[in-house]
Every structure is written in structure tokens, then in C-alpha cells.
Coordinates of C-alpha atoms in Angstrom, one line a residue:
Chain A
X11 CA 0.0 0.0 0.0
X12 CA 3.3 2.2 1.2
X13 CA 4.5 1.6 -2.3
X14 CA 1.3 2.4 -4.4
X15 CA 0.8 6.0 -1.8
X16 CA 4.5 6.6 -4.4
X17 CA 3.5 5.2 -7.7
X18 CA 0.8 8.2 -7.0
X19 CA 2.6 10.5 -5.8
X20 CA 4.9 9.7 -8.8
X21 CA 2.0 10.3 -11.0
X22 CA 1.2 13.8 -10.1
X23 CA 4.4 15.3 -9.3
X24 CA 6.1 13.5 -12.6
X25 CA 3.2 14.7 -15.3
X26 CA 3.3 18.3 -13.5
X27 CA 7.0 18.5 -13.5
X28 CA 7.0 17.3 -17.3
X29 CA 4.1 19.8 -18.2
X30 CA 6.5 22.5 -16.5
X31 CA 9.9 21.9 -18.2
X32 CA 7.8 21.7 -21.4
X33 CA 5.6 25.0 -20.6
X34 CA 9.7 26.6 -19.9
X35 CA 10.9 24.9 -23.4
X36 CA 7.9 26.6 -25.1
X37 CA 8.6 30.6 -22.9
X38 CA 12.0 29.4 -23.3
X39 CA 11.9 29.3 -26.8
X40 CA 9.8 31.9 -27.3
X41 CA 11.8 34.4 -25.2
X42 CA 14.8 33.3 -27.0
X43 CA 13.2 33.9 -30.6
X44 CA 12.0 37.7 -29.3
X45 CA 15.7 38.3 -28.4
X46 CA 17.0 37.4 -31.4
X47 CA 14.5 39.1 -33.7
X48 CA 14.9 42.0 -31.7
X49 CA 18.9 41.8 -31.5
X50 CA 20.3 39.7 -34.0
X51 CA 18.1 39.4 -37.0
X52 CA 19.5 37.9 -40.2
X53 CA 20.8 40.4 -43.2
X54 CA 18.1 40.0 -46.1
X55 CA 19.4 37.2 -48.5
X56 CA 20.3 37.3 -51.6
X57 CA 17.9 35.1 -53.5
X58 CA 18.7 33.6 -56.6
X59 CA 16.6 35.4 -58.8
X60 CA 18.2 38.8 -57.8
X61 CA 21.8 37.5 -58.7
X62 CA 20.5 36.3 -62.0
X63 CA 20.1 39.7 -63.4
X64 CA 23.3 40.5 -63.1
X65 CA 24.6 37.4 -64.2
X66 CA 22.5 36.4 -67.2
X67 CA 24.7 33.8 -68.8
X68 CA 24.3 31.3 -65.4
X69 CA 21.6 29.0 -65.5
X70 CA 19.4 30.5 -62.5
X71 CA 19.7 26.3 -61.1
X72 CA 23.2 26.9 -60.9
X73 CA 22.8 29.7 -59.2
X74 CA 20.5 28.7 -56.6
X75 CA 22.7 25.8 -56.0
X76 CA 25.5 27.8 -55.5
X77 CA 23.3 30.1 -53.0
X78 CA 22.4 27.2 -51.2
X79 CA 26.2 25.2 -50.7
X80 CA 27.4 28.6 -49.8
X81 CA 24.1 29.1 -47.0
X82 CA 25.0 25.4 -45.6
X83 CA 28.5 25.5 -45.6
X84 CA 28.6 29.5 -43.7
X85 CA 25.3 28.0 -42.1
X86 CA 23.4 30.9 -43.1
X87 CA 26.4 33.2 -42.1
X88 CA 27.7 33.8 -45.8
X89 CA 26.7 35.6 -48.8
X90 CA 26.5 35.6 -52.3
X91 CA 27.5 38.9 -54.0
X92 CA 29.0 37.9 -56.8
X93 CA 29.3 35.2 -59.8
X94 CA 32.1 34.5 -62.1
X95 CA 32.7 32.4 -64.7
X96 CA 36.1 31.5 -64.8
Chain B
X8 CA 38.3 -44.2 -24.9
X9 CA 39.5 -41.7 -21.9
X10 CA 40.4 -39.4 -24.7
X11 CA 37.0 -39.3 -26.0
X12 CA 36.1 -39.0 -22.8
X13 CA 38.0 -36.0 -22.2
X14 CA 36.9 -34.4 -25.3
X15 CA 33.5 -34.5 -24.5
X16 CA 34.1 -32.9 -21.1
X17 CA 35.7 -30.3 -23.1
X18 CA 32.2 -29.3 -25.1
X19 CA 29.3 -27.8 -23.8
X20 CA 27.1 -30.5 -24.6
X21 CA 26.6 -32.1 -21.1
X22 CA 25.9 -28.4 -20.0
X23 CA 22.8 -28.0 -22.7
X24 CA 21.9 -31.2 -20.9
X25 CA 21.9 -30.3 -17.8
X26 CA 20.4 -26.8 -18.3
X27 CA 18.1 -26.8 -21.7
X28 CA 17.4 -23.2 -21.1
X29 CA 20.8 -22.3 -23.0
X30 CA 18.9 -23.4 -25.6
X31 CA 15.9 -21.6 -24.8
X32 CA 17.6 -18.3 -25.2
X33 CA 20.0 -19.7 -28.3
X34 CA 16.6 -19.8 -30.1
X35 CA 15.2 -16.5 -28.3
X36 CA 18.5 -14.5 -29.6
X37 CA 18.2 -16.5 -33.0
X38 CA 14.6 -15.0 -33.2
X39 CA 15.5 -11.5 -32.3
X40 CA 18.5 -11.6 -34.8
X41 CA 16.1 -12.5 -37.1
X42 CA 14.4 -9.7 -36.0
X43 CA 16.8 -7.0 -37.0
X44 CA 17.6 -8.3 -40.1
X45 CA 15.1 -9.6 -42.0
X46 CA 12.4 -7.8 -40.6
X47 CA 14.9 -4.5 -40.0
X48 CA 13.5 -4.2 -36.6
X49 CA 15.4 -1.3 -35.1
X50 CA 18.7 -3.3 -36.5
X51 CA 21.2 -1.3 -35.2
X52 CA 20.7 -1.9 -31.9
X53 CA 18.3 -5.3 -32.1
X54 CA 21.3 -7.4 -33.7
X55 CA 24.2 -6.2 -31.2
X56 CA 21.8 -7.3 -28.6
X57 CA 20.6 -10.1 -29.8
X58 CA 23.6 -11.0 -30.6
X59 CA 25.1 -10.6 -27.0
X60 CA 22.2 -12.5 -25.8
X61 CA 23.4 -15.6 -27.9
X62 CA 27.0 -14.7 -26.2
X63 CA 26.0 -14.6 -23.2
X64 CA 24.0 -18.4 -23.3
X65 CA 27.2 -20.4 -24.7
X66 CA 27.8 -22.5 -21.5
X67 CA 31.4 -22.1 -20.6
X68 CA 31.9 -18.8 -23.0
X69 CA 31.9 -16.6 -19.9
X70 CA 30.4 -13.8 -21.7
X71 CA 27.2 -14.0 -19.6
X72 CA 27.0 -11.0 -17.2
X73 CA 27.2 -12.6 -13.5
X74 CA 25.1 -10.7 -10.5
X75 CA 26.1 -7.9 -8.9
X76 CA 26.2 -10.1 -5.9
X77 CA 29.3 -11.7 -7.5
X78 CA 31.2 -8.3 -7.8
X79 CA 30.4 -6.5 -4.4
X80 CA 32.7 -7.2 -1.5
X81 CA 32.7 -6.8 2.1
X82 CA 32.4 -3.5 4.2
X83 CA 30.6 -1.9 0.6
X84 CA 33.5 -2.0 -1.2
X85 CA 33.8 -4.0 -5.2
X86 CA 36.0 -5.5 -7.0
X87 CA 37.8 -3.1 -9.4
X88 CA 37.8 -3.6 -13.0
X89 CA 40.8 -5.5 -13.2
X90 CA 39.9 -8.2 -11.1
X91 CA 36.0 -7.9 -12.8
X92 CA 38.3 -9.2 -16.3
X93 CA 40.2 -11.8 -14.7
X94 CA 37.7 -13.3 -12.7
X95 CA 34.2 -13.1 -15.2
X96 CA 35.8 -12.4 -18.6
X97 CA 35.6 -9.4 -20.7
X98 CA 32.0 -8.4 -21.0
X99 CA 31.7 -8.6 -17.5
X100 CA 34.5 -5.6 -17.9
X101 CA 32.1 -4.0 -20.6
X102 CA 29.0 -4.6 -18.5
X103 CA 30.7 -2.9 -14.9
X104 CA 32.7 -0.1 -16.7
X105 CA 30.0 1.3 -19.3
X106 CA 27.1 0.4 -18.3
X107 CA 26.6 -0.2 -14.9
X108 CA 28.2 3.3 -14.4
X109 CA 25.6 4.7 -16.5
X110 CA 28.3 5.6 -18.9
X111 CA 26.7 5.3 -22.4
X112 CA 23.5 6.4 -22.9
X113 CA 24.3 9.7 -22.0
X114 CA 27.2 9.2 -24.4
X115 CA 24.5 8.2 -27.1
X116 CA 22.4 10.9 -26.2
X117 CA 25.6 13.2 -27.6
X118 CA 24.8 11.7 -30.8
X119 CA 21.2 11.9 -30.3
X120 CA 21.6 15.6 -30.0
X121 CA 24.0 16.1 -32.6
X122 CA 21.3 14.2 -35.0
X123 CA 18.3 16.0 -33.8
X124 CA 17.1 19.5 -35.2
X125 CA 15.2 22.1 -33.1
X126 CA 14.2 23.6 -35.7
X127 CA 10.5 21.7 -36.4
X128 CA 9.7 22.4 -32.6
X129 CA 11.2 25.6 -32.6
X130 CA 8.7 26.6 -35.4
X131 CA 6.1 25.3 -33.6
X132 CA 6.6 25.5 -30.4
X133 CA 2.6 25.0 -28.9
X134 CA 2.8 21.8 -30.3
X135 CA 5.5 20.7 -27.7
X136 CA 3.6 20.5 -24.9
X137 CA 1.8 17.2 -26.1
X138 CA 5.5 15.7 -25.3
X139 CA 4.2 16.3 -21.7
X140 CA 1.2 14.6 -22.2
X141 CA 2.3 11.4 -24.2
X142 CA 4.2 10.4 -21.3
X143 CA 1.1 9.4 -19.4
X144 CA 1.6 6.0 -20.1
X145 CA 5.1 5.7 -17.8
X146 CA 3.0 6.5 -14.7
X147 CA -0.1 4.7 -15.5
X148 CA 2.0 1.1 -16.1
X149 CA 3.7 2.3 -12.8
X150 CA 1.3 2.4 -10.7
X151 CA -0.4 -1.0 -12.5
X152 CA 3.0 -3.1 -12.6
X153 CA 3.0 -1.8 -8.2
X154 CA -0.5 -3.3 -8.1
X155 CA 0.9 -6.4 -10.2
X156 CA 3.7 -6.8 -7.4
X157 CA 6.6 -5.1 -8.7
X158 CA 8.6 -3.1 -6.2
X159 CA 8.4 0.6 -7.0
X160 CA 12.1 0.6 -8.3
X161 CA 11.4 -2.5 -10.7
X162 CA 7.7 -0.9 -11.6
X163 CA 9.3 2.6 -12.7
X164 CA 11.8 1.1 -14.6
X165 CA 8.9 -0.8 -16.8
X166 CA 7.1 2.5 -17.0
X167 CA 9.9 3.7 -18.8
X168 CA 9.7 1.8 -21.7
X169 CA 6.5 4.3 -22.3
X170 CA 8.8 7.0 -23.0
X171 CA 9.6 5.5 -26.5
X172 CA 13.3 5.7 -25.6
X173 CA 15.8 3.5 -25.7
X174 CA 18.7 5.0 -23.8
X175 CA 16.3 6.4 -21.5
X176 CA 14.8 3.4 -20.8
X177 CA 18.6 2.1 -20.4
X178 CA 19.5 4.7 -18.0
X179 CA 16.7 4.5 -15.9
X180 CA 17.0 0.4 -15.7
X181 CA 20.8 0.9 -14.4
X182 CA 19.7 3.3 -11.9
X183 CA 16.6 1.3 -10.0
X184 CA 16.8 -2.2 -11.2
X185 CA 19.6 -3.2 -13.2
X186 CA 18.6 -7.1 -12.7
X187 CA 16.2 -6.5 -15.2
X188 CA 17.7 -4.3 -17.6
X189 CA 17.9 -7.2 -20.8
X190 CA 14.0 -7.6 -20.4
X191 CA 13.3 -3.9 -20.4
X192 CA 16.1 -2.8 -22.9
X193 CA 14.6 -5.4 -25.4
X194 CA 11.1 -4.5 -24.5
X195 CA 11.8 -0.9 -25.6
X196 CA 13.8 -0.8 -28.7
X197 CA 11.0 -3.6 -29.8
X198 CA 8.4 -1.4 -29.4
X199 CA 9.6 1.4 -31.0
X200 CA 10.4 -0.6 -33.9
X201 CA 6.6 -1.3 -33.4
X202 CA 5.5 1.9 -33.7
X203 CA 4.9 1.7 -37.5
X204 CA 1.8 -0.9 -36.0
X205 CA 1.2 0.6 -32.3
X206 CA 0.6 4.3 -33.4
X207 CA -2.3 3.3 -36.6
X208 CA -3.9 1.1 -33.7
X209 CA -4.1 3.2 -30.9
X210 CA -5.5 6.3 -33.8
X211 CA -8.2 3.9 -35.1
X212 CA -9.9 3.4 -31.3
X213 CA -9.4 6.9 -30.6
X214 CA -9.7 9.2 -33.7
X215 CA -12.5 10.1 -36.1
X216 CA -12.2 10.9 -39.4
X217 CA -13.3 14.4 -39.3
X218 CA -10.5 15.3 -36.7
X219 CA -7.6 13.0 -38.8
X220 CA -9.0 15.5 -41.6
X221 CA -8.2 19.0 -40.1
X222 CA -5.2 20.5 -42.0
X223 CA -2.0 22.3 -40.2
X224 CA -1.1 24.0 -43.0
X225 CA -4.6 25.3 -43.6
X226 CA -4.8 26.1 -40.3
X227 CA -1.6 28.1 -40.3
X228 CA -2.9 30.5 -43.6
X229 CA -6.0 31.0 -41.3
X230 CA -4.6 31.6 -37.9
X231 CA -0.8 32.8 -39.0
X232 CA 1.7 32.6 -36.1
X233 CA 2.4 36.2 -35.1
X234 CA 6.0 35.1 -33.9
X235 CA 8.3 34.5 -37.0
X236 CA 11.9 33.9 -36.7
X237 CA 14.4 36.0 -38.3
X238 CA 17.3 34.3 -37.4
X239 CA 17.0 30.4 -37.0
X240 CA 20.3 29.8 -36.8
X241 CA 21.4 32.3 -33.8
X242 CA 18.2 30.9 -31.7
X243 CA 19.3 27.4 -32.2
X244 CA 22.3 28.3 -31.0
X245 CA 21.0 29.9 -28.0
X246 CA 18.4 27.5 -27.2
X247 CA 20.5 24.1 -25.9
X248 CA 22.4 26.4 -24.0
X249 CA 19.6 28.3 -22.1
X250 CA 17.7 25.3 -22.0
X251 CA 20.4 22.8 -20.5
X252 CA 20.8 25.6 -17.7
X253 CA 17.2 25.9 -16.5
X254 CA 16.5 22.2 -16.8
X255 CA 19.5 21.7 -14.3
X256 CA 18.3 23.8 -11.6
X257 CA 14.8 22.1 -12.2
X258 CA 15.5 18.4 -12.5
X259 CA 19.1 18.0 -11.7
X260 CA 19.0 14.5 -12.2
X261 CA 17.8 14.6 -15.6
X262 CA 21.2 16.5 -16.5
X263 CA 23.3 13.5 -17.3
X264 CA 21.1 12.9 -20.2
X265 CA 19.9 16.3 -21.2
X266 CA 22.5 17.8 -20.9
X267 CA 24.5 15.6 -23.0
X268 CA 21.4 15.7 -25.8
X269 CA 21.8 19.4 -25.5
X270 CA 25.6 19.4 -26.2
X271 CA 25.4 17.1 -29.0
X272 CA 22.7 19.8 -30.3
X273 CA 25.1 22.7 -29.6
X274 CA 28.2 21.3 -31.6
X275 CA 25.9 20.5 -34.4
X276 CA 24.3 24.1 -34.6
X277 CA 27.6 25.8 -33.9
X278 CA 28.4 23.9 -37.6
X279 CA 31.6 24.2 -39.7
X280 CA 34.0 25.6 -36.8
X281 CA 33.6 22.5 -34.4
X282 CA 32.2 20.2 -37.6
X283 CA 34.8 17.3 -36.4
X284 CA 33.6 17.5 -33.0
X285 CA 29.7 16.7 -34.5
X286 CA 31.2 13.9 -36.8
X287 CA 32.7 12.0 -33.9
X288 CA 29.6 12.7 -31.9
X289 CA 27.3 11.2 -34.4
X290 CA 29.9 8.6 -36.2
X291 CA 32.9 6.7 -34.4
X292 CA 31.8 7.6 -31.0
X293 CA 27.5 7.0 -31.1
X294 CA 28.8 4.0 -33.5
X295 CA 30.8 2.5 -30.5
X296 CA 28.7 3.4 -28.0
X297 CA 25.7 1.6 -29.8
X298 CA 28.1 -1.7 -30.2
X299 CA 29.0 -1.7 -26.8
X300 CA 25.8 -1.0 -24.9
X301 CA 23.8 -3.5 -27.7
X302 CA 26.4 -6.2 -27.0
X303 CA 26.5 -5.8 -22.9
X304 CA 22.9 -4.9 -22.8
X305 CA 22.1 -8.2 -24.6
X306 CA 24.7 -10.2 -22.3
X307 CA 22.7 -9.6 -19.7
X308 CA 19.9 -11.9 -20.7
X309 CA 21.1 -15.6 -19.6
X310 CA 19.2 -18.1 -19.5
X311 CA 19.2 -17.8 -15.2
X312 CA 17.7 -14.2 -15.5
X313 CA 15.5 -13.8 -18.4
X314 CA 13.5 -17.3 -18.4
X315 CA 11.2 -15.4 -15.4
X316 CA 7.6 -14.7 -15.1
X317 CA 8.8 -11.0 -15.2
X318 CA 10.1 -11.1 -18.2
X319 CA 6.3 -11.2 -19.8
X320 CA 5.0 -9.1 -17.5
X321 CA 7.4 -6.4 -18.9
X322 CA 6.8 -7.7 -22.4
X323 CA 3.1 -7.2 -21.7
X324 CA 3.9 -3.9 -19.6
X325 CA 6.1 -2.4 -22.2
X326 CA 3.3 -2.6 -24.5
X327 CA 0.4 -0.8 -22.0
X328 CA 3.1 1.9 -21.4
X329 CA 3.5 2.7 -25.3
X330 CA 0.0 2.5 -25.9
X331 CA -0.8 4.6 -22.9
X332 CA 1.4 7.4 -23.8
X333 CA -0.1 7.5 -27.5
X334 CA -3.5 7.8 -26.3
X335 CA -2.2 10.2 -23.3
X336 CA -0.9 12.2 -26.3
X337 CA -4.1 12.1 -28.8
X338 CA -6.0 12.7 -25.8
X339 CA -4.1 16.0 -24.7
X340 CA -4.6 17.6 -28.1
X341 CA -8.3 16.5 -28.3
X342 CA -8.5 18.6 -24.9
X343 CA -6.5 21.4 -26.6
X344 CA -9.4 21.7 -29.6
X345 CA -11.7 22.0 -27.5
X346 CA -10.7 25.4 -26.2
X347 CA -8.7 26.9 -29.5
X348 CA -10.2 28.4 -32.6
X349 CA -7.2 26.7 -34.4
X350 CA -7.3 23.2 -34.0
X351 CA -4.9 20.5 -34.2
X352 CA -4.4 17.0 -36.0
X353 CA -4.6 14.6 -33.0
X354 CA -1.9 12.6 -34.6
X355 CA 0.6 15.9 -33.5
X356 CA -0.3 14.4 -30.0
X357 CA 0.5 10.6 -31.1
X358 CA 4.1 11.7 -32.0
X359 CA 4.6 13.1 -28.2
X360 CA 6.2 10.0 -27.3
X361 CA 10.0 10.0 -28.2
X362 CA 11.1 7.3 -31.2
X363 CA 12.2 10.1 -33.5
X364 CA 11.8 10.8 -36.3
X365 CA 9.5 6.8 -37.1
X366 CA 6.6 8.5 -35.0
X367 CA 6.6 11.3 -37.3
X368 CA 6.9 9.5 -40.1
X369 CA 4.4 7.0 -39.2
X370 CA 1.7 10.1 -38.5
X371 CA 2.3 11.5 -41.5
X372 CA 1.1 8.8 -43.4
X373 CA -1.4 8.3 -41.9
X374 CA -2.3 11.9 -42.4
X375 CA -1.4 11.4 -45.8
X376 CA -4.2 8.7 -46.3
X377 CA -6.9 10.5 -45.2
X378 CA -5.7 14.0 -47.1
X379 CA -3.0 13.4 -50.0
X380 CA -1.8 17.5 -49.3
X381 CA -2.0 17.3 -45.3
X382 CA 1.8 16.9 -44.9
X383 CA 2.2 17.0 -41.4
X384 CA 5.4 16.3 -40.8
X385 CA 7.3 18.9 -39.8
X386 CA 4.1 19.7 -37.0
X387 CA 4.7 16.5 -35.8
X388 CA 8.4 16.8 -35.4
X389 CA 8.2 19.4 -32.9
X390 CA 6.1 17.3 -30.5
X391 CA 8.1 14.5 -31.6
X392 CA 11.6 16.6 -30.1
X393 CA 9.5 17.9 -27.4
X394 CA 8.8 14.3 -26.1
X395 CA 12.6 13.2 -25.9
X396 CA 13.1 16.1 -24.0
X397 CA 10.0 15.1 -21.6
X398 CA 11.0 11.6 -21.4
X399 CA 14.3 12.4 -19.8
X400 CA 12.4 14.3 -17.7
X401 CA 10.2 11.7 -17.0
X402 CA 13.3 9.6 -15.8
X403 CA 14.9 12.4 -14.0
X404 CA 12.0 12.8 -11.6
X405 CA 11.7 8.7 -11.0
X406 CA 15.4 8.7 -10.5
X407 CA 15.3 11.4 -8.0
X408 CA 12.3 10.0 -6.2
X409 CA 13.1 5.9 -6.2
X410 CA 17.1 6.1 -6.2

């Protein structure tokens, strides 16, 4: 009887404790995506299209590929200002 | 004819004899082997264990794992490893020194983390609270397996398995009752190689049509998120940081997991500058880590051990616990609906149980046969992330309580 009086009290205090980490992940994350919007939002991009125009000869698929190895590798951090053929 | 005689003592034979359990579990880690690969049942981890169990039942192979009655001396004390490999063999040395310590499942929660994106939950982050409610079933198999005669220790270590987690499940095991960790490890990773079948039942006794029907991405163009992120990367970042620090000043003893899944997380996010640090995390080392525990897990399971009434019990448990925390998760966003103008696809609540990313998957197709454009994926996902997070803390709070 001892033991189920702790499977109950197991019951209550382990849902509410999980419903309160979960309710912090959720202000957590929220709080944390305010800050950065407010603080650190990211530089426009350059999309694909744009570059195109002043690189008409480039096949706007290469282009867009190269937009996106450049975004993954810099993860996000780099940008594409210009195109070259070599 | 003493020669032959001699020989024979040399084989096992006499000892299948004498004991035809050995054979019992020959057959048992045959079946599970078959398992993993034929039926590609969680085969990473199913045919390590399955094949440790095999191991472990070759009479006179010493790679069964002996009791921890065997390795504990007088006045508290144990023998050290050395002694642990010269007088049980090496797994016993596996067994003691990485998993008895509680060693690798944090270690594969590193390359958990470092495999896992916050992104999807991050996105929609009111769908992570149904990883809170999916982990109903732990406690309810809890307080039944008490009721069924386990001790509180053995019966929280069965509820487990309802967190859809198989290092947690692991983890928890080594920390109450570590006599029954082969049972409960196989249990776990069974079932969530189940889920594909568990998660359509469980949605076909509790869902109707009309709510598998409702649309998230519909329900996003009507009701559009006011909070949109302008920098992913930078709150990713920030998020497994802030997040390890408040969980450990809530639930200290959930750190050793979550805060390992958290670090994992961080190395990934940071990207290119510590890239070699995410590679090891989520190759050589999660590679090891899943050899060794698979192997040591499965060595655990002789025939002395697993051939128990408990052992089905926890088979049956294991399943009551998944189930539970499936419906515990429809049920939670069926409660939601009823008080929010946008409403949710109850399978969002299904995924709230950990085995990332299968639940997902699973719930989207299921989604998918109702409504060939309601991709829910990505919804899913974040309750999906959420309910890692919530089963660690699930095991955190039983640890604290029972240890």
C-alpha cells in the first residue's frame, strides 16, 4: 500500500514536472526567438533570382545551387555577391 | 576411450543437458537476430543485442553477465575492473565499466543531440507540450505493474519503456533495477520498432475521421503565427544552451542525459567551426557506444535471468506503457481543440512520445491517407523533439524519487 501512496505521488508530481519543463521549453523558446529578432536578426538574403540579373549567362539552377552550398556550408552566415565564370 | 572421454568434457554438450534453457535463449536471440535483419526491426541496436544474448547463453563462453552479488565485497566495497576481467571475462569488464556506471546512454544521447534539429519544434513550439502529455503511459504502467507486485524501483523502470526511448529506458534500468535491464532494454527498442503498428492502432480506437481530416497548413494560412523567426540559426544556437541551464536547476537528475542531448545539439548548430567535433559525436563515437551497450545490454539476458515470469510481464507492460502514452498524447490535443479556434491534427499528439523521427513519419502517413496534401510532418516533429526532452524528464523525476 506504502508503495502504491509513491506510484501516485509519482503520478502527479512527474506529469506536472514534465508539463513544466515543457511549458519553460515553449517561454524558453519563445523568449529566445524575441531576443533574437529584436537583437540579432539575419541580413536580407540574396535570392537567386536577384543575382540572376546581373549574371545572365548562369543558369538560375546553378545559381541557386550555389546560394544554397554557400548558405550550408557558412550556415546561413555567408553571402553571395557575386558570380564568375572562370 | 579416456580421450574421448576427455573431449567430451571439453564441449558444452553435457551443460545444454543439464540446463536446456541455453537453448531456450540460443533460439530466443536467433529469433531476435532475425528480427533486426530480415524484418529490419530497429537493426542497429536489435542485432548487437541479440547477438550478446546468444553470447552470453554459450555455456562455458563466460560472456554472460554474473550478479552484482558476485562483484560486491565486504564492508561496501567491489572488486575493481581489473579483477572484474580476470575473474568473469571481458563483458563482464564491458558490463561494470559502461554500463553499470551509467556511462553510455548519455554518451549516445551526444549523438542523439547532434542528429536532432530544433528547428521543427522551434517553429512550432505550442505543439510541444503534447510531449508532456504522451508520457502518461510511464506512470499509469507504474502504478499497475506496483498493483501487479513489482517493487516501486522494478515498476518505474517498466514505466519507462512508455517514453519510447531506448537510452532512457537504459538509464533509468541501471539506476533502480539493473537485474532486469535485458527484459526492459529489449522490450523498448522492440516497441519502438513497433511503432509503425502501435501508433495506426491506438489512432483507429481513438480518432475520427473528421479530426484526422483537419489540415495544419490550412490552419496556419487562417490563424498565421504572429512570432516568425528571423534568425534560426542564432536561436538554435541559444536554445540548448539556455535550456540545459534551467532544466539543471529544475531536475538536476535529468542533466546526465539532457544535458549531454543538449551538447550534442550545440556542436551540431555551432556547424563548420567545431564540424569534427559533431562527426565523432554522431559517427565513431554514437557508432561504438551503440556496439557496446547492444552487446552488454544483450549479455545480460542468460538463461538464469530472463527465463522469469517477469520477463512477460514487462513484455506485456512495455506494451500498455506505449500505448498509454499514445492515447495520453491524442487525448491532450483533443483537450486542446476543444478550447482553441485553431485546432490540431490529434496525430501531433501521437508523436509526443520519443522514437524520433518513425513516429513522425508513421503520423504522416497516416495523415497522408486521409488527405493526399495534409503533410504534417514537420508539426509533428516538434512534439516528436518535445517528447525526448519530456521523457528524460520523466526519468529524472523517478530517479530522484526511487534512487
Amino acid at each position: 500500500m506504502n508503495e502504491m501512496g509513491i506510484a501516485l505521488e509519482l503520478l502527479g508530481v512527474g506529469m506536472v514536472t514534465v508539463f513544466i519543463i515543457l511549458a519553460l521549453v515553449v517561454i524558453l523558446g519563445d523568449l529566445i526567438i524575441r531576443f533574437v529578432n529584436k537583437f540579432m536578426p539575419e541580413p536580407e538574403k540574396v535570392s537567386a533570382a536577384k543575382s540572376t540579373v546581373s549574371v545572365p549567362e548562369i543558369n538560375s539552377k546553378k545559381i541557386a545551387a550555389i546560394v544554397s552550398a554557400v548558405s550550408k556550408v557558412t550556415n546561413g552566415g555567408g553571402r553571395v555577391v557575386n558570380i564568375e565564370k572562370l | 576411450m579416456g580421450i574421448l572421454e576427455n573431449l567430451y568434457k571439453m564441449t558444452a554438450i553435457q551443460d545444454f543437458i543439464n540446463n536446456p534453457g541455453y537453448l531456450l535463449m540460443l533460439a530466443i536471440g536467433s529469433f531476435l537476430l532475425y528480427l533486426g535483419i530480415r524484418k529490419q526491426y530497429e537493426p542497429l541496436l536489435l542485432v548487437p543485442i541479440a547477438f550478446g544474448v546468444i553470447l552470453a547463453n554459450l555455456p562455458g563462453g563466460g560472456m554472460g553477465v554474473v550478479s552484482a552479488d558476485l562483484i560486491n565485497l565486504e564492508g561496501g566495497h567491489t572488486k575493481n575492473l581489473l579483477e572484474i576481467a580476470q575473474d568473469h571475462g571481458i563483458m563482464n569488464f564491458l558490463y561494470y565499466s559502461l554500463i553499470k556506471t551509467g556511462f553510455l546512454p548519455p554518451i549516445i544521447f551526444m549523438g542523439i543531440g547532434a542528429l536532432t534539429d530544433f528547428g521543427p519544434m522551434l517553429r512550432n513550439l505550442r505543439l510541444a507540450f503534447f510531449g508532456a502529455a504522451a508520457q502518461l503511459g510511464i506512470f499509469i504502467v507504474l502504478i499497475a505493474a506496483i498493483a501487479l507486485g513489482f517493487t516501486a524501483k522494478e515498476a518505474a523502470s517498466l514505466g519507462i519503456i512508455g517514453g519510447a526511448d531506448g537510452p532512457t529506458a537504459i538509464y533509468t534500468t541501471i539506476k533502480l533495477a539493473p537485474h532486469l535491464l535485458g527484459p526492459i532494454a529489449i522490450a523498448a527498442y522492440s516497441y519502438m520498432a513497433l511503432v509503425p503498428v502501435i501508433i495506426p492502432l491506438v489512432v483507429r480506437l481513438t480518432c475520427s475521421k473528421k479530426e484526422l481530416l483537419i489540415h495544419m497548413k490550412d490552419m496556419d494560412k487562417q490563424y498565421p503565427s504572429k512570432l516568425k523567426i528571423k534568425n534560426l540559426r542564432a536561436v538554435k544556437i541559444a536554445f540548448p544552451i539556455v535550456l540545459g541551464i534551467i532544466i539543471s536547476i529544475f531536475v538536476p537528475s535529468a542533466v546526465p542525459l539532457l544535458g549531454m542531448l543538449l551538447f550534442g545539439n550545440l556542436i551540431k548548430e555551432i556547424g563548420v567551426n567545431v564540424a569534427r567535433l559533431s562527426e565523432a559525436a554522431t559517427g565513431s563515437i554514437l557508432n561504438t557506444a551503440t556496439i557496446f551497450l547492444g552487446l552488454s545490454v544483450g549479455a545480460t539476458m542468460t538463461a538464469e535471468v530472463f527465463l522469469d515470469f517477469k520477463t512477460i510481464m514487462i513484455v506485456v507492460g512495455g506494451f500498455l506503457a506505449f500505448a498509454v502514452s499514445i492515447f495520453g498524447g491524442i487525448m491532450g490535443v483533443k483537450v486542446t481543440n476543444l478550447f482553441t479556434k485553431k485546432k490540431i491534427n490529434p496525430l501531433c499528439g501521437a508523436t509526443g512520445l520519443s522514437a524520433v523521427p518513425m513516429a513522425s513519419r508513421v503520423a504522416n502517413d497516416i495523415a497522408l491517407k486521409y488527405d493526399s496534401s495534409n503533410h504534417i510532418l514537420q508539426y509533428c516533429m516538434s512534439s516528436n523533439i518535445s517528447g525526448v526532452i519530456g521523457s528524460a524528464v520523466a526519468a529524472g523525476v523517478l530517479i530522484s524519487f526511487l534512487q
